[in-house]
Tab-separated table of C-alpha atoms in Angstrom:
chain	number	residue	atom	x	y	z
H	1	MET	CA	2.958	32.586	-31.520
H	2	PRO	CA	0.915	29.755	-33.030
H	3	ASN	CA	-0.612	28.781	-29.687
H	4	ALA	CA	-2.066	32.236	-29.194
H	5	THR	CA	-4.279	31.773	-32.235
H	6	ARG	CA	-5.575	28.338	-31.263
H	7	ARG	CA	-9.291	28.206	-31.980
H	8	PHE	CA	-11.784	25.928	-30.280
H	9	HIS	CA	-14.452	24.338	-32.479
H	10	ALA	CA	-17.369	22.353	-31.159
H	11	ASP	CA	-18.453	18.760	-31.383
H	12	ARG	CA	-21.552	18.033	-29.307
H	13	LEU	CA	-21.805	15.193	-26.856
H	14	ARG	CA	-25.383	14.628	-25.700
H	15	LEU	CA	-25.274	13.788	-21.996
H	16	PRO	CA	-27.459	14.944	-19.065
H	17	PHE	CA	-24.557	16.275	-17.030
H	18	LEU	CA	-24.359	19.483	-15.001
H	19	LEU	CA	-20.764	19.721	-13.796
H	20	LEU	CA	-17.727	18.226	-15.443
H	21	SER	CA	-14.173	17.928	-14.127
H	22	LEU	CA	-11.301	16.121	-15.829
H	23	ALA	CA	-7.930	15.440	-14.272
H	24	GLY	CA	-4.864	13.499	-15.273
H	25	GLY	CA	-4.486	11.319	-18.317
H	26	THR	CA	-3.096	12.231	-21.708
H	27	ALA	CA	-4.824	14.276	-24.383
H	28	HIS	CA	-5.850	12.212	-27.393
H	29	THR	CA	-4.982	13.215	-30.928
H	30	ALA	CA	-8.367	12.199	-32.367
H	31	THR	CA	-10.165	15.035	-34.096
H	32	ASN	CA	-13.686	13.885	-33.266
H	33	TYR	CA	-15.537	12.317	-30.352
H	34	ALA	CA	-17.873	9.425	-31.103
H	35	PHE	CA	-20.705	8.312	-28.838
H	36	GLU	CA	-19.679	5.335	-26.731
H	37	GLN	CA	-22.087	4.583	-23.906
H	38	HIS	CA	-24.765	5.949	-21.618
H	39	VAL	CA	-23.827	5.612	-17.939
H	40	HIS	CA	-27.140	5.467	-16.068
H	41	ALA	CA	-28.128	6.273	-12.503
H	42	ILE	CA	-28.124	3.245	-10.212
H	43	GLY	CA	-30.664	4.572	-7.720
H	44	GLN	CA	-33.792	6.661	-8.071
H	45	GLY	CA	-31.997	9.997	-8.019
H	46	SER	CA	-33.179	12.972	-9.996
H	47	ARG	CA	-29.817	14.666	-10.500
H	48	PHE	CA	-27.418	11.957	-11.610
H	49	GLY	CA	-24.313	13.704	-12.889
H	50	ASP	CA	-24.834	16.911	-10.880
H	51	ALA	CA	-21.147	16.560	-10.061
H	52	LEU	CA	-18.867	14.568	-12.297
H	53	ALA	CA	-15.135	13.853	-12.382
H	54	LEU	CA	-12.979	11.764	-14.674
H	55	SER	CA	-9.377	10.654	-14.312
H	56	GLY	CA	-7.846	7.988	-16.506
H	57	GLY	CA	-10.116	4.947	-16.461
H	58	THR	CA	-12.238	6.036	-13.500
H	59	LEU	CA	-15.482	8.001	-13.574
H	60	VAL	CA	-17.357	9.369	-10.548
H	61	ALA	CA	-20.903	10.715	-10.751
H	62	VAL	CA	-22.997	12.067	-7.878
H	63	ASP	CA	-26.681	11.188	-7.580
H	64	SER	CA	-29.336	12.584	-5.216
H	65	ASP	CA	-32.544	10.913	-4.070
H	66	ALA	CA	-34.873	10.747	-1.065
H	67	ASN	CA	-32.370	8.604	0.810
H	68	GLY	CA	-29.498	11.037	0.458
H	69	ASN	CA	-26.573	11.537	-1.869
H	70	ASP	CA	-24.134	9.005	-3.252
H	71	ALA	CA	-21.016	9.047	-5.388
H	72	TYR	CA	-20.921	6.181	-7.867
H	73	LEU	CA	-17.453	5.056	-8.951
H	74	PHE	CA	-17.220	3.421	-12.378
H	75	VAL	CA	-14.155	1.858	-13.966
H	76	ARG	CA	-13.467	1.168	-17.599
H	77	GLY	CA	-13.242	-2.527	-18.423
H	78	SER	CA	-14.056	-4.858	-21.320
H	79	GLY	CA	-15.112	-1.934	-23.483
H	80	THR	CA	-17.672	-0.568	-21.046
H	81	TRP	CA	-18.038	1.383	-17.788
H	82	LEU	CA	-18.673	-0.900	-14.801
H	83	LEU	CA	-19.794	0.120	-11.326
H	84	GLN	CA	-16.984	-0.348	-8.828
H	85	GLN	CA	-18.411	1.159	-5.645
H	86	ALA	CA	-20.980	3.577	-4.223
H	87	ILE	CA	-20.014	6.005	-1.446
H	88	ASP	CA	-22.510	7.790	0.788
H	89	LEU	CA	-21.962	11.551	0.849
H	90	PRO	CA	-23.174	13.161	4.086
H	91	GLY	CA	-23.457	16.910	3.858
H	92	TRP	CA	-23.552	16.963	0.070
H	93	THR	CA	-26.756	18.988	-0.289
H	94	PRO	CA	-27.904	22.085	-2.120
H	95	GLN	CA	-27.419	25.183	0.004
H	96	PRO	CA	-29.092	28.603	0.005
H	97	THR	CA	-27.919	30.731	-2.854
H	98	ILE	CA	-24.838	32.831	-2.323
H	99	THR	CA	-25.618	34.792	-5.439
H	100	ALA	CA	-28.591	34.820	-7.768
H	101	ASN	CA	-26.811	32.358	-10.043
H	102	ALA	CA	-24.489	30.322	-7.833
H	103	HIS	CA	-25.343	27.609	-5.333
H	104	ALA	CA	-22.966	26.145	-2.774
H	105	ARG	CA	-23.505	22.556	-3.815
H	106	GLY	CA	-20.525	20.300	-3.217
H	107	ARG	CA	-18.064	19.388	-5.913
H	108	VAL	CA	-15.950	16.340	-6.607
H	109	ALA	CA	-12.423	16.114	-7.983
H	110	LEU	CA	-10.435	13.061	-8.990
H	111	SER	CA	-6.728	12.452	-9.529
H	112	GLY	CA	-5.597	8.872	-10.032
H	113	ASP	CA	-6.610	6.864	-6.955
H	114	THR	CA	-7.594	9.905	-4.891
H	115	LEU	CA	-11.108	11.330	-4.752
H	116	ALA	CA	-11.943	14.651	-3.081
H	117	VAL	CA	-15.574	15.341	-2.194
H	118	GLY	CA	-16.642	18.784	-1.056
H	119	SER	CA	-19.504	18.812	1.474
H	120	PRO	CA	-20.344	22.479	2.052
H	121	GLY	CA	-23.506	21.593	3.961
H	122	ASP	CA	-21.740	19.866	6.842
H	123	ASN	CA	-22.696	21.233	10.264
H	124	ILE	CA	-19.643	21.243	12.517
H	125	GLY	CA	-19.253	22.428	16.087
H	126	GLY	CA	-22.855	23.578	16.280
H	127	LEU	CA	-22.455	25.854	13.269
H	128	ALA	CA	-24.569	25.332	10.169
H	129	ASP	CA	-23.099	24.919	6.701
H	130	VAL	CA	-19.493	25.144	7.845
H	131	GLY	CA	-18.452	22.509	5.338
H	132	SER	CA	-15.732	19.903	4.973
H	133	VAL	CA	-13.869	17.905	2.347
H	134	ARG	CA	-13.605	14.131	2.468
H	135	ILE	CA	-10.631	12.400	0.897
H	136	TYR	CA	-11.101	8.839	-0.349
H	137	GLN	CA	-8.274	6.586	-1.455
H	138	ARG	CA	-8.517	3.527	-3.683
H	139	SER	CA	-6.609	0.363	-2.843
H	140	GLY	CA	-7.166	-2.348	-5.410
H	141	ALA	CA	-10.883	-2.048	-6.172
H	142	ILE	CA	-11.944	-0.597	-2.805
H	143	TRP	CA	-12.400	3.090	-1.999
H	144	SER	CA	-11.985	4.024	1.664
H	145	LEU	CA	-12.270	7.266	3.589
H	146	GLN	CA	-8.754	8.473	4.303
H	147	GLN	CA	-9.279	11.842	5.922
H	148	ARG	CA	-11.896	14.485	6.611
H	149	ILE	CA	-10.600	18.019	6.219
H	150	ASP	CA	-12.570	20.589	8.164
H	151	ARG	CA	-12.572	24.276	7.439
H	152	PRO	CA	-9.617	25.974	9.126
H	153	ALA	CA	-10.369	28.344	11.975
H	154	ALA	CA	-11.824	31.497	10.466
H	155	PRO	CA	-14.585	34.032	11.130
H	156	SER	CA	-17.910	32.214	11.336
H	157	VAL	CA	-19.330	34.184	8.430
H	158	THR	CA	-17.005	32.336	6.030
H	159	GLY	CA	-18.715	29.014	5.386
H	160	ASN	CA	-19.529	26.483	2.700
H	161	PHE	CA	-15.990	25.070	2.786
H	162	GLY	CA	-15.900	22.520	-0.036
H	163	ALA	CA	-18.225	24.367	-2.400
H	164	SER	CA	-15.447	23.873	-4.934
H	165	VAL	CA	-12.481	21.488	-5.041
H	166	ALA	CA	-9.586	20.858	-7.414
H	167	ILE	CA	-6.893	18.218	-7.041
H	168	GLU	CA	-3.688	17.445	-8.901
H	169	GLY	CA	-1.308	14.838	-7.550
H	170	ASP	CA	-0.393	15.785	-3.984
H	171	ARG	CA	-1.998	19.224	-4.064
H	172	LEU	CA	-5.592	20.092	-3.230
H	173	VAL	CA	-7.387	23.424	-3.478
H	174	VAL	CA	-10.670	24.057	-1.653
H	175	GLY	CA	-13.025	27.007	-2.045
H	176	ALA	CA	-15.088	28.431	0.829
H	177	PRO	CA	-17.130	31.208	-0.794
H	178	GLY	CA	-19.033	32.222	2.342
H	179	ARG	CA	-22.460	31.321	3.644
H	180	THR	CA	-24.109	34.639	2.755
H	181	ALA	CA	-23.592	37.397	0.266
H	182	TYR	CA	-22.102	39.461	3.095
H	183	GLY	CA	-19.326	37.024	3.915
H	184	ARG	CA	-15.856	37.089	2.404
H	185	GLY	CA	-14.718	33.917	0.759
H	186	ALA	CA	-11.332	32.230	0.880
H	187	VAL	CA	-9.380	29.521	-0.933
H	188	TYR	CA	-7.232	26.974	0.899
H	189	HIS	CA	-4.241	25.083	-0.484
H	190	TYR	CA	-3.314	21.673	0.966
H	191	VAL	CA	-0.393	19.349	0.322
H	192	ARG	CA	-0.163	15.634	0.968
H	193	THR	CA	2.724	14.047	2.818
H	194	GLY	CA	2.432	10.292	2.910
H	195	SER	CA	-1.278	9.738	3.472
H	196	SER	CA	-2.017	12.953	5.371
H	197	TRP	CA	-3.176	16.293	3.998
H	198	SER	CA	-2.143	19.504	5.724
H	199	LEU	CA	-2.830	23.166	5.111
H	200	ALA	CA	0.017	24.847	3.254
H	201	SER	CA	-1.407	28.283	2.549
H	202	SER	CA	-4.590	30.249	2.004
H	203	ILE	CA	-5.671	33.009	-0.332
H	204	SER	CA	-7.884	35.918	0.650
H	205	PRO	CA	-9.379	38.224	-1.957
H	206	PRO	CA	-9.168	41.993	-2.127
H	207	ALA	CA	-11.877	43.550	0.034
H	208	GLU	CA	-13.941	44.651	-2.957
H	209	LEU	CA	-13.911	41.128	-4.463
H	210	GLY	CA	-14.633	39.080	-1.342
H	211	ARG	CA	-18.206	37.942	-1.867
H	212	SER	CA	-18.395	34.431	-3.362
H	213	PHE	CA	-14.596	34.256	-3.776
H	214	GLY	CA	-13.867	30.549	-4.247
H	215	GLN	CA	-17.225	29.570	-5.716
H	216	ALA	CA	-15.212	27.928	-8.498
H	217	VAL	CA	-11.562	26.820	-8.548
H	218	ALA	CA	-9.282	25.218	-11.143
H	219	LEU	CA	-5.716	24.002	-10.692
H	220	ALA	CA	-3.032	23.069	-13.228
H	221	GLY	CA	0.641	22.973	-12.344
H	222	ASP	CA	1.565	26.220	-10.610
H	223	ARG	CA	-1.518	28.058	-11.842
H	224	LEU	CA	-4.813	28.552	-10.081
H	225	VAL	CA	-7.967	30.285	-11.290
H	226	VAL	CA	-10.678	31.358	-8.847
H	227	GLY	CA	-14.237	32.283	-9.857
H	228	ILE	CA	-16.078	35.113	-8.062
H	229	PRO	CA	-19.527	35.222	-9.714
H	230	ASP	CA	-21.147	37.569	-7.199
H	231	VAL	CA	-18.913	40.413	-8.358
H	232	ARG	CA	-18.507	39.071	-11.929
H	233	ARG	CA	-14.773	38.466	-11.725
H	234	ALA	CA	-12.194	35.694	-11.881
H	235	MET	CA	-8.617	35.845	-10.661
H	236	ALA	CA	-5.546	34.025	-11.993
H	237	TYR	CA	-2.726	33.130	-9.597
H	238	ARG	CA	0.744	31.671	-10.015
H	239	ARG	CA	2.520	29.785	-7.255
H	240	VAL	CA	5.971	31.118	-6.447
H	241	GLY	CA	7.541	29.107	-3.659
H	242	ALA	CA	4.942	28.915	-0.921
H	243	ASP	CA	3.058	32.005	-2.091
H	244	TRP	CA	0.287	32.482	-4.620
H	245	GLN	CA	0.748	35.695	-6.601
H	246	ASN	CA	-2.099	37.294	-8.496
H	247	GLU	CA	-1.364	37.514	-12.215
H	248	ALA	CA	-4.613	38.886	-13.590
H	249	ILE	CA	-8.213	39.781	-12.840
H	250	PHE	CA	-10.688	38.832	-15.563
H	251	SER	CA	-13.999	40.620	-16.037
H	252	PRO	CA	-16.702	40.890	-18.703
H	253	THR	CA	-16.994	43.975	-20.873
H	254	SER	CA	-20.716	44.279	-20.144
H	255	THR	CA	-22.085	45.859	-16.965
H	256	ASP	CA	-25.197	43.639	-17.056
H	257	PRO	CA	-25.652	42.485	-13.404
H	258	THR	CA	-27.297	39.214	-14.492
H	259	ILE	CA	-24.059	37.944	-16.044
H	260	ALA	CA	-22.685	35.299	-13.647
H	261	PHE	CA	-19.120	35.693	-14.866
H	262	GLY	CA	-16.869	33.331	-12.907
H	263	GLY	CA	-19.542	30.701	-12.362
H	264	ALA	CA	-17.129	28.005	-13.593
H	265	VAL	CA	-13.433	28.072	-14.422
H	266	ALA	CA	-10.780	25.848	-15.980
H	267	VAL	CA	-7.068	26.193	-16.700
H	268	THR	CA	-4.416	24.396	-18.720
H	269	GLY	CA	-0.974	25.661	-19.633
H	270	ASP	CA	-1.242	29.285	-20.743
H	271	TYR	CA	-5.002	29.093	-21.290
H	272	ALA	CA	-7.684	30.056	-18.780
H	273	PHE	CA	-11.425	29.603	-19.269
H	274	VAL	CA	-14.099	31.570	-17.427
H	275	SER	CA	-17.799	30.953	-17.982
H	276	ALA	CA	-20.801	33.217	-17.530
H	277	PRO	CA	-23.768	30.819	-17.566
H	278	THR	CA	-26.431	33.557	-17.385
H	279	GLY	CA	-27.034	37.004	-18.826
H	280	GLN	CA	-27.228	38.442	-22.298
H	281	ALA	CA	-24.799	37.775	-25.139
H	282	PRO	CA	-22.051	38.321	-25.978
H	283	ASP	CA	-20.686	38.153	-22.422
H	284	GLY	CA	-23.531	36.131	-20.920
H	285	ARG	CA	-24.148	32.434	-21.675
H	286	ALA	CA	-20.603	32.212	-22.945
H	287	VAL	CA	-17.172	30.854	-22.146
H	288	HIS	CA	-14.373	33.407	-22.251
H	289	VAL	CA	-10.989	32.068	-23.400
H	290	TYR	CA	-7.875	33.852	-22.156
H	291	TYR	CA	-4.297	33.308	-23.302
H	292	ARG	CA	-1.111	34.289	-21.512
H	293	SER	CA	1.787	35.608	-23.567
H	294	GLY	CA	4.814	37.536	-22.383
H	295	GLY	CA	3.455	37.632	-18.863
H	296	ASN	CA	0.151	39.220	-19.899
H	297	TRP	CA	-3.295	37.635	-20.136
H	298	GLY	CA	-5.678	38.654	-22.903
H	299	LEU	CA	-9.097	37.579	-24.172
H	300	THR	CA	-8.716	35.612	-27.405
H	301	GLN	CA	-12.123	34.034	-27.960
H	302	ARG	CA	-15.694	33.702	-26.710
H	303	LEU	CA	-17.563	30.457	-27.089
H	304	GLY	CA	-21.333	30.562	-27.079
H	305	PRO	CA	-24.001	28.289	-28.593
H	306	VAL	CA	-27.344	29.158	-30.125
H	307	GLY	CA	-30.355	28.981	-27.831
H	308	ALA	CA	-28.574	27.758	-24.696
H	309	ASN	CA	-29.988	28.604	-21.279
H	310	ARG	CA	-27.025	28.033	-18.927
H	311	PHE	CA	-24.179	27.324	-21.284
H	312	GLY	CA	-20.984	27.072	-19.249
H	313	ALA	CA	-22.496	25.902	-15.948
H	314	GLY	CA	-19.564	23.480	-15.803
H	315	LEU	CA	-16.152	23.442	-17.486
H	316	ALA	CA	-13.387	20.897	-17.909
H	317	VAL	CA	-10.237	20.981	-19.983
H	318	LEU	CA	-7.761	18.233	-20.836
H	319	GLY	CA	-4.945	19.175	-23.188
H	320	THR	CA	-6.481	20.729	-26.296
H	321	ARG	CA	-10.009	19.513	-25.535
H	322	LEU	CA	-12.539	21.654	-23.677
H	323	ALA	CA	-15.875	20.364	-22.363
H	324	VAL	CA	-18.693	22.820	-21.616
H	325	ALA	CA	-21.857	21.819	-19.744
H	326	ASP	CA	-25.188	23.059	-21.074
H	327	PRO	CA	-27.546	21.556	-18.451
H	328	ASP	CA	-30.850	23.226	-19.262
H	329	GLN	CA	-30.793	22.905	-23.023
H	330	LEU	CA	-33.390	20.491	-24.393
H	331	ASP	CA	-31.688	18.107	-26.761
H	332	PRO	CA	-33.852	17.761	-29.903
H	333	VAL	CA	-32.688	14.185	-30.463
H	334	THR	CA	-32.928	12.654	-26.990
H	335	GLN	CA	-35.666	14.998	-25.688
H	336	ARG	CA	-33.722	15.166	-22.448
H	337	ARG	CA	-32.314	18.269	-20.876
H	338	GLY	CA	-28.567	18.681	-20.761
H	339	ARG	CA	-25.711	18.471	-23.207
H	340	VAL	CA	-21.955	18.683	-23.014
H	341	HIS	CA	-20.259	20.520	-25.871
H	342	VAL	CA	-16.766	19.276	-26.633
H	343	TYR	CA	-14.322	21.653	-28.343
């Protein structure tokens, strides 16, 4: 099984990004990444790149400032990244912590001409932090709001709908990890027919794994991985017909409660990636690589840098390339905090 022994080796890309999400496109065969361009904040925001998504020749980066939050859409043209449009993001705000290491800040996901923006801070129907997801569609060079998806009817304790999003073609997955540590999270699966998105199914966790379920989600084909950092777990699902069947539950070997295992997840083919941005090595500040063979998942590798503070705060995978966010690490060359390690 040559794939089972695939090893990931790091090149470092120095960028001040916190979250990274890649979708679509084709994996390149190049063995190294070379620096190309800095994409700078347009406004006066202090967290440009807090959420980031890339699909084909389109890049979206979220920025926050005193006037609110905006998503900046860049397109690749003439050898550089050019601003195409800025979209105001109501409700995209940091929320109270669900766990000691996980915040319900919104996420963005991009697939072709469709952008999904999670807004877990939206107040709906008089309830705080219920959350929603806004779907934008590009026609020509213009992005327009197509639909707002509100959290389905559920007990009021389950909030922060849109804390995580993943999109692939006509399928969208949304995490609602719960407004407090006492709420049970849920994950919702939507399908698109024409231009309208509708709820197809939902996933509820086992009772003992409910808190923060859906804090992170990743989707690839018929596989879904859900991060549950409050209980230091991640769950892998496979879609069979209209149902999502649990294939595996991942957990760290250490019992250290500071390890935020499940803080970010990614999936491609028979590989699943689960990060633990905090805690002590070897399980903490590491990315755990799992491989599926013969119907069974097993840990094959841990990735962890030297001296990182929150290595693995964001993950993205495209083919055989894995990107790992390291947002708090001071880069000795640029003297700016934040790097993305590319494997």
